[in-house]
Coordinates of C-alpha atoms in Angstrom, one line a residue:
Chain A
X1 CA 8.4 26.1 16.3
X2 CA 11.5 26.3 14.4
X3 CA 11.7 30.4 14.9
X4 CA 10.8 33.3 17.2
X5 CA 7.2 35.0 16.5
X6 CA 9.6 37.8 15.4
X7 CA 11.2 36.0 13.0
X8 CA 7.6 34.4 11.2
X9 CA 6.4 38.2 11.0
X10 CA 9.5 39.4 9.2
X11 CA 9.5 36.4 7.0
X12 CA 5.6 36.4 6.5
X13 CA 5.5 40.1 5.9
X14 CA 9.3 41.3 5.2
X15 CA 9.6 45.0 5.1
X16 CA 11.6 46.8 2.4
X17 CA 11.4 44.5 -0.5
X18 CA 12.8 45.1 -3.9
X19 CA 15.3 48.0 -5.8
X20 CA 16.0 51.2 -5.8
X21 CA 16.6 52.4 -9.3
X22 CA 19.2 55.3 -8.5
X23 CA 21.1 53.5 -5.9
X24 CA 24.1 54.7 -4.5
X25 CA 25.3 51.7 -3.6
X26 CA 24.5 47.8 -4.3
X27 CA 25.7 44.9 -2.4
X28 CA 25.4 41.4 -2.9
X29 CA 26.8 38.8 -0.7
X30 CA 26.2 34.6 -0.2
X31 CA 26.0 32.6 -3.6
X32 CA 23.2 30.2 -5.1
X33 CA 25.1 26.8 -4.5
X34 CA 25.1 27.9 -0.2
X35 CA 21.1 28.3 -1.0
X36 CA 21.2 31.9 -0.1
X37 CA 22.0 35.3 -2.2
X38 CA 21.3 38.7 -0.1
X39 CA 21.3 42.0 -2.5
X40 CA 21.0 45.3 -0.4
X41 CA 20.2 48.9 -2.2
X42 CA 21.3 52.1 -0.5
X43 CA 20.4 55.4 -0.9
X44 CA 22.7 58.1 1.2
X45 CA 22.0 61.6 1.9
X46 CA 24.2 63.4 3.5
X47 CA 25.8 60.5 5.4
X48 CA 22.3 59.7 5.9
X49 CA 20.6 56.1 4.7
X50 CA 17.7 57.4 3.6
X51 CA 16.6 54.5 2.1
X52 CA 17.0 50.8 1.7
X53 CA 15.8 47.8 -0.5
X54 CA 16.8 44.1 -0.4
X55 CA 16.1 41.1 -2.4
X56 CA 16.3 37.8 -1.1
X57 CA 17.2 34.2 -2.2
X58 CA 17.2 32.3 0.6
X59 CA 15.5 30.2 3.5
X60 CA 13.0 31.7 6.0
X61 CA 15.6 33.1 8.5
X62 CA 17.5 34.4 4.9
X63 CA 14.6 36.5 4.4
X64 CA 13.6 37.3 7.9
X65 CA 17.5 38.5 8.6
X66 CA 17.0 40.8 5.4
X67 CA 14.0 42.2 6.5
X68 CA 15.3 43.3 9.6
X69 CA 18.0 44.6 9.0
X70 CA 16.8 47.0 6.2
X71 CA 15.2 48.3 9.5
X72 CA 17.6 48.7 11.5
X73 CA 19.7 50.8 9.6
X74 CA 17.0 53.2 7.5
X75 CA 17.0 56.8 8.1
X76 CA 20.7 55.9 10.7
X77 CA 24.3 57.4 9.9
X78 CA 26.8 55.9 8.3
X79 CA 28.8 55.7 11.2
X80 CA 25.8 53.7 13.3
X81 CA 25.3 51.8 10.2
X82 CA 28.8 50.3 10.6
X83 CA 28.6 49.7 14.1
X84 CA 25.3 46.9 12.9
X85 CA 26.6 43.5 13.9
X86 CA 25.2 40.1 13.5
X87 CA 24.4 39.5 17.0
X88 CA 22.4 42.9 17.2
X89 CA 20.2 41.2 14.0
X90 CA 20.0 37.8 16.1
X91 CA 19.0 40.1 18.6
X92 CA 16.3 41.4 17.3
X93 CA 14.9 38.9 16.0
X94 CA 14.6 37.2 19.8
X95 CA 17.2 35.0 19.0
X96 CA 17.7 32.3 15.4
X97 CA 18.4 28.3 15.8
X98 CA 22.3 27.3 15.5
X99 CA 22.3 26.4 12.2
X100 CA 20.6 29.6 10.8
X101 CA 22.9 32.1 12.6
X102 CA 25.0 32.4 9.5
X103 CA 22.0 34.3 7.8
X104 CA 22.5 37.0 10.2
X105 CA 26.6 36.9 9.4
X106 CA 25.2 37.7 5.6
X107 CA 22.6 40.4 6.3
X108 CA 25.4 42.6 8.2
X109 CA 27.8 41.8 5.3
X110 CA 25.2 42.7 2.4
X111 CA 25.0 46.1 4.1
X112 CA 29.0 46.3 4.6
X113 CA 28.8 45.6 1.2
X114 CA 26.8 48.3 -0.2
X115 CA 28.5 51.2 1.8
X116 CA 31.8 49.7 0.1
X117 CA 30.1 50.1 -3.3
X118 CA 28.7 53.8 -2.4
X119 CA 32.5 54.5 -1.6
X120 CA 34.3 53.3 -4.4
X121 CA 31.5 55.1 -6.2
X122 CA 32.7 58.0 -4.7
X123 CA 36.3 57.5 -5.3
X124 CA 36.8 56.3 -1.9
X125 CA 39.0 53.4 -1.3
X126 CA 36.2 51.5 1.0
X127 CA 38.3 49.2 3.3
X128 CA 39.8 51.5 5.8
X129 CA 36.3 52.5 6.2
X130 CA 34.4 49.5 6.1
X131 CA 36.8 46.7 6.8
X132 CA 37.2 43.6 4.5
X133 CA 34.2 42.0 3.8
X134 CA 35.2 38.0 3.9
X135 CA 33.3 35.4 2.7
X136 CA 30.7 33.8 5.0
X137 CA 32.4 31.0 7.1
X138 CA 30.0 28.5 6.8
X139 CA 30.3 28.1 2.9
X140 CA 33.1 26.8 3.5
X141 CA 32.6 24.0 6.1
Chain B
X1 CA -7.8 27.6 7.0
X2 CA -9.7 25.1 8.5
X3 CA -8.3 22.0 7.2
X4 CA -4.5 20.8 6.8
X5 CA -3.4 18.9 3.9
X6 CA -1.0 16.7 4.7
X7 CA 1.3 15.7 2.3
X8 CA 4.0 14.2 4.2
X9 CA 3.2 10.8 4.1
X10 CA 6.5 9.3 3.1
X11 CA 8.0 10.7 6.5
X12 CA 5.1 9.1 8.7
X13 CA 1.3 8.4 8.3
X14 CA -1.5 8.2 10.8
X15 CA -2.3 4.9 12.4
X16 CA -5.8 3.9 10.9
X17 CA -9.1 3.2 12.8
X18 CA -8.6 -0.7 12.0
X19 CA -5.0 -0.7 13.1
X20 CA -6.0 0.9 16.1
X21 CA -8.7 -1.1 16.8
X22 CA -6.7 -4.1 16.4
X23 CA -4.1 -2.9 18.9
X24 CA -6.3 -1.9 21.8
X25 CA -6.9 -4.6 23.8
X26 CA -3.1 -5.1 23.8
X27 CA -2.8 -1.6 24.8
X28 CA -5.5 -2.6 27.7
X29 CA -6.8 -5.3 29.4
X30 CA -4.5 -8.0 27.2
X31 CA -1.4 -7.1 28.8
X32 CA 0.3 -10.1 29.2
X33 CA 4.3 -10.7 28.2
X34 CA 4.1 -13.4 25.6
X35 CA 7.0 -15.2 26.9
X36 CA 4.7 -15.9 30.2
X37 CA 3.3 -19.6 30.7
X38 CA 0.0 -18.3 31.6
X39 CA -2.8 -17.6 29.7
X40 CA -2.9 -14.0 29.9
X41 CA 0.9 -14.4 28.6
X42 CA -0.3 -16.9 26.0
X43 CA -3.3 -14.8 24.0
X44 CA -0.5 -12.1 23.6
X45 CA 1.9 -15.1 22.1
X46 CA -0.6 -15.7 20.0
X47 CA -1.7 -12.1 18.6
X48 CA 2.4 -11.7 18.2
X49 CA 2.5 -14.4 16.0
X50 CA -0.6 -13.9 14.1
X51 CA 0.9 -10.8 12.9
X52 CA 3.8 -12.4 12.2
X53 CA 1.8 -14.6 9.9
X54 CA 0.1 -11.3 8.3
X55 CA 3.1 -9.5 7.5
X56 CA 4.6 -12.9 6.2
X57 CA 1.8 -13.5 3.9
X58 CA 1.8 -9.8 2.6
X59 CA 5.7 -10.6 1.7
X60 CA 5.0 -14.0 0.2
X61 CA 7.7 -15.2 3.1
X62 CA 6.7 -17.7 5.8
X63 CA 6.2 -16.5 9.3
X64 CA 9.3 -18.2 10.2
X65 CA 11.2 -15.5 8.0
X66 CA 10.0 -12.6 10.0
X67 CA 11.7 -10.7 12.4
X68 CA 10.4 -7.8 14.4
X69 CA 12.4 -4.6 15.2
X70 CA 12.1 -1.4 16.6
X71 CA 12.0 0.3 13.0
X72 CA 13.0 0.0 9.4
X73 CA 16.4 1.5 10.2
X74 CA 17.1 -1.1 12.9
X75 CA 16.4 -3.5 10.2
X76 CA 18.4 -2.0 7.8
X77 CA 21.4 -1.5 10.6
X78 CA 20.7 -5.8 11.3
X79 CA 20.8 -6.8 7.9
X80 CA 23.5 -5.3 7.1
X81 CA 26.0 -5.7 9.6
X82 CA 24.5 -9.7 9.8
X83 CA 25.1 -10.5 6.6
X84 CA 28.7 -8.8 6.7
X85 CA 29.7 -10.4 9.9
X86 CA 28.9 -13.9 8.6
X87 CA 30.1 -13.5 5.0
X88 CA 33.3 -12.0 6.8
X89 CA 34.3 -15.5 8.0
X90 CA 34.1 -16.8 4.1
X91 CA 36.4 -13.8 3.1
X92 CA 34.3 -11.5 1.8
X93 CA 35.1 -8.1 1.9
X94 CA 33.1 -6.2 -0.2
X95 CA 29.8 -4.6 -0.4
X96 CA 27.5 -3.1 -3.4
X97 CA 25.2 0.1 -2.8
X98 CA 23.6 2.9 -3.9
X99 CA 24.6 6.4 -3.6
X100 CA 21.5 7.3 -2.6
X101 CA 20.3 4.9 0.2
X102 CA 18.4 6.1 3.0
X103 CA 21.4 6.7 5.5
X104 CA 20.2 3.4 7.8
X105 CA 21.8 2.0 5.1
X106 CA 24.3 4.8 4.3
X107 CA 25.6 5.3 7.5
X108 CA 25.8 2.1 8.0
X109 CA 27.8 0.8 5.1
X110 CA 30.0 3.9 5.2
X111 CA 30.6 2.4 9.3
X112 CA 31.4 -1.2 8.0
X113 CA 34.2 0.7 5.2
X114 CA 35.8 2.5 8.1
X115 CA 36.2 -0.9 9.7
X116 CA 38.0 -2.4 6.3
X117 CA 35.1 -3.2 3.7
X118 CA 35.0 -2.4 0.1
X119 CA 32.2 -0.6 -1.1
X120 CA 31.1 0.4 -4.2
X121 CA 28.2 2.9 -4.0
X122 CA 26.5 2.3 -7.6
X123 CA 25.4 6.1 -9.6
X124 CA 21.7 6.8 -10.7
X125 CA 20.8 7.6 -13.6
X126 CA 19.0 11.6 -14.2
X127 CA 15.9 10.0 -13.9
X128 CA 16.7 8.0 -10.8
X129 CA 17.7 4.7 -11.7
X130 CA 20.1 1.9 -10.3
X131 CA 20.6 0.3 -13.6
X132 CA 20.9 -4.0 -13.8
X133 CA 23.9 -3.8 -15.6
X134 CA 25.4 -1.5 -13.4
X135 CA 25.0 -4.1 -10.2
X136 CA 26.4 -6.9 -12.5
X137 CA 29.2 -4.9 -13.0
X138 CA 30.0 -4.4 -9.7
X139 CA 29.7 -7.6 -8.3
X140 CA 32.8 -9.4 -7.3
X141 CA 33.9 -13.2 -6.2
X142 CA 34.2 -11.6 -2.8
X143 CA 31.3 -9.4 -2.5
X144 CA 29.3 -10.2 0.7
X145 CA 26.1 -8.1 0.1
X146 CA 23.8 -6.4 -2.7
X147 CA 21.7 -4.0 -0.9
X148 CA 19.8 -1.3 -2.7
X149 CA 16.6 0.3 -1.6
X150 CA 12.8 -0.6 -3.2
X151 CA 11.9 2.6 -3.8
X152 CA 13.5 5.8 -3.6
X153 CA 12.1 8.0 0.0
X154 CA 12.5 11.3 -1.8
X155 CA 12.7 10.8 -5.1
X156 CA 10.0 7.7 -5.6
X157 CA 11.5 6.2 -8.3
X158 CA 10.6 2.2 -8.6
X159 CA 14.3 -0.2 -8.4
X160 CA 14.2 -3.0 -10.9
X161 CA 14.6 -5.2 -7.4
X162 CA 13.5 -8.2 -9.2
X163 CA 15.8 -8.1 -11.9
X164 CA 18.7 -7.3 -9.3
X165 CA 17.5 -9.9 -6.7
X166 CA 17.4 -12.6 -9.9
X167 CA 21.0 -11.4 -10.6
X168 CA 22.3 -11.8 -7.0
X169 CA 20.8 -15.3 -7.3
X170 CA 22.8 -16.2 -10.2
X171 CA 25.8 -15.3 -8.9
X172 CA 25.4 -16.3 -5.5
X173 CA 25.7 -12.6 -3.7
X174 CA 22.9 -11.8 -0.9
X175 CA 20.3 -9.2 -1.6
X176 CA 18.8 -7.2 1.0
X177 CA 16.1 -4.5 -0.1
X178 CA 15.0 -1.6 2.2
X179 CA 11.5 -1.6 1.0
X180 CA 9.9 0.9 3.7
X181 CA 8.9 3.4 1.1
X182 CA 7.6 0.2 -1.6
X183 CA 5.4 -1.7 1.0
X184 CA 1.5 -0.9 0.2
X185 CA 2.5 0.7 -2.8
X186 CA 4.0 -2.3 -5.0
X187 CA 3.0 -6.2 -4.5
X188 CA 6.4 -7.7 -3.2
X189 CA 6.7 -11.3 -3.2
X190 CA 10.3 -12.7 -1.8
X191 CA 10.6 -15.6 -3.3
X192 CA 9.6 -14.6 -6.7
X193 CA 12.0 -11.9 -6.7
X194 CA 14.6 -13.3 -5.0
X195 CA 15.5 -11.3 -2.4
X196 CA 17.4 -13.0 0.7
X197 CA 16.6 -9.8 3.6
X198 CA 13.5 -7.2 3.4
X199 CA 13.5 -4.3 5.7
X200 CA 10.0 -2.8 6.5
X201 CA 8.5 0.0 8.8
X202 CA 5.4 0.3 10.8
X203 CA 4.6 3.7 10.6
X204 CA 4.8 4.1 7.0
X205 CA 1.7 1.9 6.5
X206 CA -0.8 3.2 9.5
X207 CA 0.8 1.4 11.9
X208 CA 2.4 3.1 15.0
X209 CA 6.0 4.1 14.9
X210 CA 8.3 2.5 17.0
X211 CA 7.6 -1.1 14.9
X212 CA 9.4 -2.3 11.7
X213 CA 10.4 -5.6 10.7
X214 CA 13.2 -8.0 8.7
X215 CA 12.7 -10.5 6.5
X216 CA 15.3 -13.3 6.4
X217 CA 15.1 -16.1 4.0
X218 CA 15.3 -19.4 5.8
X219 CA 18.5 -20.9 5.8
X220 CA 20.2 -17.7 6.9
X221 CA 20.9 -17.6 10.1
X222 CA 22.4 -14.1 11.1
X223 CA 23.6 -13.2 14.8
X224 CA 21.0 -11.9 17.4
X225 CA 20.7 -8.3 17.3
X226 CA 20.3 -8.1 20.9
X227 CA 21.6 -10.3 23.1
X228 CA 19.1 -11.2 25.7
X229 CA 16.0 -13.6 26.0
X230 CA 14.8 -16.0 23.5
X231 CA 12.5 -13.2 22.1
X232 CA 12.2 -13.3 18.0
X233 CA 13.7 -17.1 17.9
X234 CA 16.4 -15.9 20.4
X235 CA 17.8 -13.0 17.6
X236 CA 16.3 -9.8 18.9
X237 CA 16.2 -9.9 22.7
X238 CA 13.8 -7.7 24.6
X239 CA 9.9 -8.0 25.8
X240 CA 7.8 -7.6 22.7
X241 CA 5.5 -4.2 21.6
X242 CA 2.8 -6.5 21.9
X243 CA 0.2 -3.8 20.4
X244 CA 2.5 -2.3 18.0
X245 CA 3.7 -5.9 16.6
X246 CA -0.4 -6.5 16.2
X247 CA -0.6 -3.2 14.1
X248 CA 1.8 -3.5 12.0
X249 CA 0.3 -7.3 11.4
X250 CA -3.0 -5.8 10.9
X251 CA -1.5 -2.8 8.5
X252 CA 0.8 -5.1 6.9
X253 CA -2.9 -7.1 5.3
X254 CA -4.7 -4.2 4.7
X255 CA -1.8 -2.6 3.0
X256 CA -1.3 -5.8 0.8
X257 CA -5.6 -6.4 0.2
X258 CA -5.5 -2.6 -1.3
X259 CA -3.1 -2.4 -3.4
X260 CA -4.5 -2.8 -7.0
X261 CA -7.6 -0.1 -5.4
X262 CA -4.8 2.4 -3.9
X263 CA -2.5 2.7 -6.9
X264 CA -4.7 3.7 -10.0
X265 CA -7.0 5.9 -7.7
X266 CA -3.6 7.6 -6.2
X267 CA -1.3 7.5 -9.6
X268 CA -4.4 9.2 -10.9
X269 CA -4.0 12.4 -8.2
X270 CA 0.0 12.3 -8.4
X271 CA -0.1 12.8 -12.0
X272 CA -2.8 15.7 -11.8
X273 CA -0.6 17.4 -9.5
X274 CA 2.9 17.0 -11.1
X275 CA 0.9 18.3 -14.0
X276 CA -0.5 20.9 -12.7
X277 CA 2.8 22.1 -11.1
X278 CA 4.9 21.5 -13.7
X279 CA 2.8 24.8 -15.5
X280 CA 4.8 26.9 -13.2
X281 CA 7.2 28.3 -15.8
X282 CA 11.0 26.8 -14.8
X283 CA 10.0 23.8 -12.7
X284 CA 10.6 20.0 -13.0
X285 CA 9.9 16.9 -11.5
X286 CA 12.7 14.6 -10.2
X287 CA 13.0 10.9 -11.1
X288 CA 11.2 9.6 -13.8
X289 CA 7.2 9.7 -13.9
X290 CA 7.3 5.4 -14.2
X291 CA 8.2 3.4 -12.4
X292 CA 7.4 5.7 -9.4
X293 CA 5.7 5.3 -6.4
X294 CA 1.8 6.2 -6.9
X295 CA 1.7 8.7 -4.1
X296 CA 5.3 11.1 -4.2
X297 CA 5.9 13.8 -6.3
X298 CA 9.0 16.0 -6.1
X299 CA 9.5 19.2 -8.0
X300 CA 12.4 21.9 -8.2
X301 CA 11.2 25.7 -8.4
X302 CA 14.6 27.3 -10.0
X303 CA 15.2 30.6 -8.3
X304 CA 13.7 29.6 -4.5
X305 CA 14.8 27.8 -1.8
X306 CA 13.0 24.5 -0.4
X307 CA 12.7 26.2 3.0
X308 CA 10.9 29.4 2.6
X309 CA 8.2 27.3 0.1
X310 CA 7.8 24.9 3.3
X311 CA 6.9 27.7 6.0
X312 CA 4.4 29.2 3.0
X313 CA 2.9 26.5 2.5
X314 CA 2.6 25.3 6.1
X315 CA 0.9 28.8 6.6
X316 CA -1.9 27.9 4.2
X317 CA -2.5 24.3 6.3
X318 CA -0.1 22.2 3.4
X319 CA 2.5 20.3 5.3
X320 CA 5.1 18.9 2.5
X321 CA 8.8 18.7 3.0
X322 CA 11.9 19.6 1.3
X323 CA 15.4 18.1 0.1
X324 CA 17.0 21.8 0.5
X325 CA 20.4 22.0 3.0
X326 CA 18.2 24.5 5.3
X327 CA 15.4 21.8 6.6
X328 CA 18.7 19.6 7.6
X329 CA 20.7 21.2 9.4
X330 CA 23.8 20.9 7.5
X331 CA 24.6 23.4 4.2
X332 CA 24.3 20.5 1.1
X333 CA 21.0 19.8 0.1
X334 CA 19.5 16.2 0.2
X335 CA 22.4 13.4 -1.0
X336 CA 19.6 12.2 -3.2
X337 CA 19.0 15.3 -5.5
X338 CA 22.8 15.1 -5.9
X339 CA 22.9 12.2 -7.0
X340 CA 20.5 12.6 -9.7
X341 CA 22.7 15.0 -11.1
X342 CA 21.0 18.3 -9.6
X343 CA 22.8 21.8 -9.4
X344 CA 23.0 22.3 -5.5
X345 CA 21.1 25.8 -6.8
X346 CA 18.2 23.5 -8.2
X347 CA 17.8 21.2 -4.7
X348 CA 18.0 23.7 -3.2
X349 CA 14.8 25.0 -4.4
X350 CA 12.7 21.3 -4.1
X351 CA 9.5 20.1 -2.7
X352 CA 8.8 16.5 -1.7
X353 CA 4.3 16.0 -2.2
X354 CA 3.6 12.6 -0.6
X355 CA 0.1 12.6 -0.9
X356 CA -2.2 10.4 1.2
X357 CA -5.5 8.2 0.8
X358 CA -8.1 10.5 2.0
X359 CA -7.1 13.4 -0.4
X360 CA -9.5 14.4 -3.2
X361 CA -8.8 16.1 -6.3
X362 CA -9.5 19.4 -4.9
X363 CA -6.9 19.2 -2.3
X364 CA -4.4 18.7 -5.5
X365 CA -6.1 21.6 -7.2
X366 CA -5.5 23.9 -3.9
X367 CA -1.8 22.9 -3.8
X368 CA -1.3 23.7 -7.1
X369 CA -3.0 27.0 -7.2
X370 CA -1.3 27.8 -3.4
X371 CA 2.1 26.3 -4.6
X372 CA 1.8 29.0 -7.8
X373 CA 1.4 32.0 -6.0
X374 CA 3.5 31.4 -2.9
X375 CA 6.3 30.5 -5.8
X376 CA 5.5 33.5 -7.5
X377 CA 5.6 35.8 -4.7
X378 CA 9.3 34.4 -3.3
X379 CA 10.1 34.8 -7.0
X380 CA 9.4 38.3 -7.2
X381 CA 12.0 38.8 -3.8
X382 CA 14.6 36.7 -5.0
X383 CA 17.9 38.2 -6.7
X384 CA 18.5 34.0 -7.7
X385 CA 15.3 34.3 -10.0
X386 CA 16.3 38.2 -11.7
X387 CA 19.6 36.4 -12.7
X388 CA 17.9 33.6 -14.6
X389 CA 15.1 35.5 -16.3
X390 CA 17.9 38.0 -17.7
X391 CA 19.8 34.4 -19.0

């Protein structure tokens, strides 16, 4: 098989799926000609995530990344939110072929970019916080 | 589920209970190496060349004609760089294509222009079409080779091959065909259509894999393949796949004999389930409904990717494929949607149904009804699909 057992669950059954209304923050990263288009909603209560929704265009480890990550950072701080990284998302998903790893690359930056949109929401330039969120590599092979 | 629907047949097919039962003695006690004196050696000579004789007379060619290879892209790879090697020493330097070959062909035209050839890599039309005109167009005094494919692997769509091989004639160009996707599905007859090299495969037809062969009109003489013994008239070096040679033989007639019974009785399910997916709201079908081959259908679902449909499916027992950049590795989707003119968002989201014989018409009604809802459930995730329904 193509993926982990890990990865067929979250892709078969992804948790987390679809908006939040009163977001305070909504990112969107990846674009339709790459084949993949990640959009993360963010609720924050006192630093807290409280909650999170994502929407998905994508392939099964587009989806399965998505779904995990909403996870991993519901209910966390904002500071352990930024400390995500790809590899943890690989990670938990026991592991993602080669050529799908740039999935994971798009699930941490769809979070990245919804903090950045709860900041500037706040005022708050985002990138000192945050970091720049750059494009993902591999559109551009 | 306790059945799987297999609707990958343009990748590979099953070898058939006649096939096989052709093969097994060859595969048993009729061992023998055909190139052996003996008469062990000679009964497998003879079941070699009776196959040849069968895919021959399936072609309209004469047994002589008949090469066997190791596949349809090592027929593809000979023909090509054969004819270019030969027609090199007459000064021709120039080569007429498609742009969207199978890449046996692709690959290997694009190798012969990093060497120094001209190529000209002929557009399709929306509907998937290498126009006549456009091939007359092209042709120069020192083109070399005309090769365009039979019948589009992904796509379907029918090549006006006897029109282009009639062309080539006239002007005195060779015109080689990879017809792996066309045999079974179309009555090809060489001579009639003019076509100087034919490229077939095995396992396409219920043969095993591992077995294609070329077709080379007498009086071309290309240089062996293989250096080695006097195997295939001394061209293709190598001890024969004596029981895979007979399969193919043995699929090559049956594929021929059932032609004019496989067609109607499988345009008939095609067209039922094009039809019946084309209801989904915001689909099409790619290349044109005729000519097309009588068993592929290929349809974009705007606002989902190939990939995820695939995995869906494959959960529900329907194995299909996809022309979407995720099931190949690399990030464009299939160089044959492309070149039909399809948004990279809209191959993204395709689905190749090659449907095969024993399928009934309620295996076409439960893809369609298992396509629909897996389509409308990645719909209803996917931020692609909210963007077009607010359009």
């Amino acid at each position: 098989m193509l993926y982990s057992e890990k990865v067929m669950d979250h892709f078969a059954n992804p948790r987390n799926v679809g908006e939040i209304a009163d977001a305070d923050g909504v990112g969107e990263v990846g674009n339709a000609k790459c084949g993949d288009i990640m959009k993360m909603y963010i609720k924050v209560e006192n630093n807290i995530v409280t909650d999170v929704k994502f929407k998905t265009f994508g392939c099964g480890a587009a989806i399965a990344t998505s779904s995990i990550a909403t996870e991993m950072i519901k209910g966390k701080s904002i500071d352990e939110v930024l400390k995500l990284t790809n590899q943890a998302v690989v990670e938990a998903l026991d592991g993602l072929p080669p050529a799908k790893l740039h999935c994971s690359v798009l699930a941490e930056q769809a979070i990245k970019s919804a903090l950045a949109d709860y900041y500037k929401r706040q005022g708050i330039d985002p990138t000192p916080i945050v970091g720049e969120i750059g494009e993902c590599e591999s559109c551009h092979i | 589920m306790d059945r799987v629907i297999y609707v990958d047949n343009a990748a590979t097919t099953g070898i058939s209970a006649p096939v096989l039962d052709a093969m097994m003695p060859y595969l048993t006690s009729e061992y023998g190496n055909p190139m052996s004196i003996h008469s062990v050696g000679q009964r497998a000579r003879a079941a070699v060349e009776e196959a040849r004789k069968q895919t021959a007379q399936a072609l309209h060619a004469d047994h002589t004609e008949i090469f066997f290879t190791g596949s349809g892209t090592e027929a593809d790879n000979w023909a090509i760089n054969g004819v270019c090697e030969l027609m090199a020493k007459k000064g021709k330097k120039h080569i007429v294509t498609s742009s969207f070959e199978h890449h046996a062909v692709l690959h290997t035209v694009q190798k012969l222009e990093k060497q120094g050839w001209q190529v000209t890599y002929l557009p399709v039309t929306p509907d998937g079409y290498i126009t006549v005109e456009s091939v007359a167009q092209a042709i120069r005094p020192d083109t070399a080779l005309v090769t365009i494919m039979y019948a589009n692997n992904e796509i379907g769509t029918i090549q006006p091959i006897p029109e282009i091989g009639r062309l080539c004639k006239e002007k005195g160009v060779l015109f080689h065909t990879d017809a792996v996707q066309a045999v079974g599905n179309i009555h090809i007859d060489v001579k009639d259509q003019c076509i100087d090299l034919l490229s077939l495969s095995g396992h396409k037809i219920h043969a095993p894999k591992g077995v294609g062969a070329l077709y080379v009109r007498r009086g071309l003489v290309l240089k062996p393949f293989i250096e080695g013994g006097a195997q295939e008239r001394g061209r293709r070096g190598g001890t024969e796949n004596v029981a895979s040679i007979v399969g193919l033989g043995k699929a090559m007639e049956l594929a021929e004999a059932n032609i004019d019974r496989r067609v109607p009785r499988m345009t008939a399910l095609r067209d039922r389930l094009i039809d019946g997916l084309l209801q989904i709201e915001r689909t099409r079908l790619n290349g044109g409904r005729e000519p097309r081959l009588c068993f592929n259908a290929n349809i974009s679902f705007e606002g989902v990717e190939g990939e995820s449909i695939l995995i869906m499916l494959d959960m529900k027992g329907i194995c299909a494929s996809s022309g979407s950049a995720c099931t190949s590795g690399s990030l464009d989707p299939s160089h044959v949607l492309l070149s039909i003119g399809l948004p990279h968002e809209i191959a993204h989201g395709s689905v190749r149904f090659t449907l095969g014989e024993d399928m009934s018409e309620e295996d076409v009604d439960y893809i369609i009804q298992t396509t629909r809802e897996i389509i409308v459930r990645l719909r209803a995730m996917s931020p692609l699909w909210e963007r077009i329904n607010k359009q």
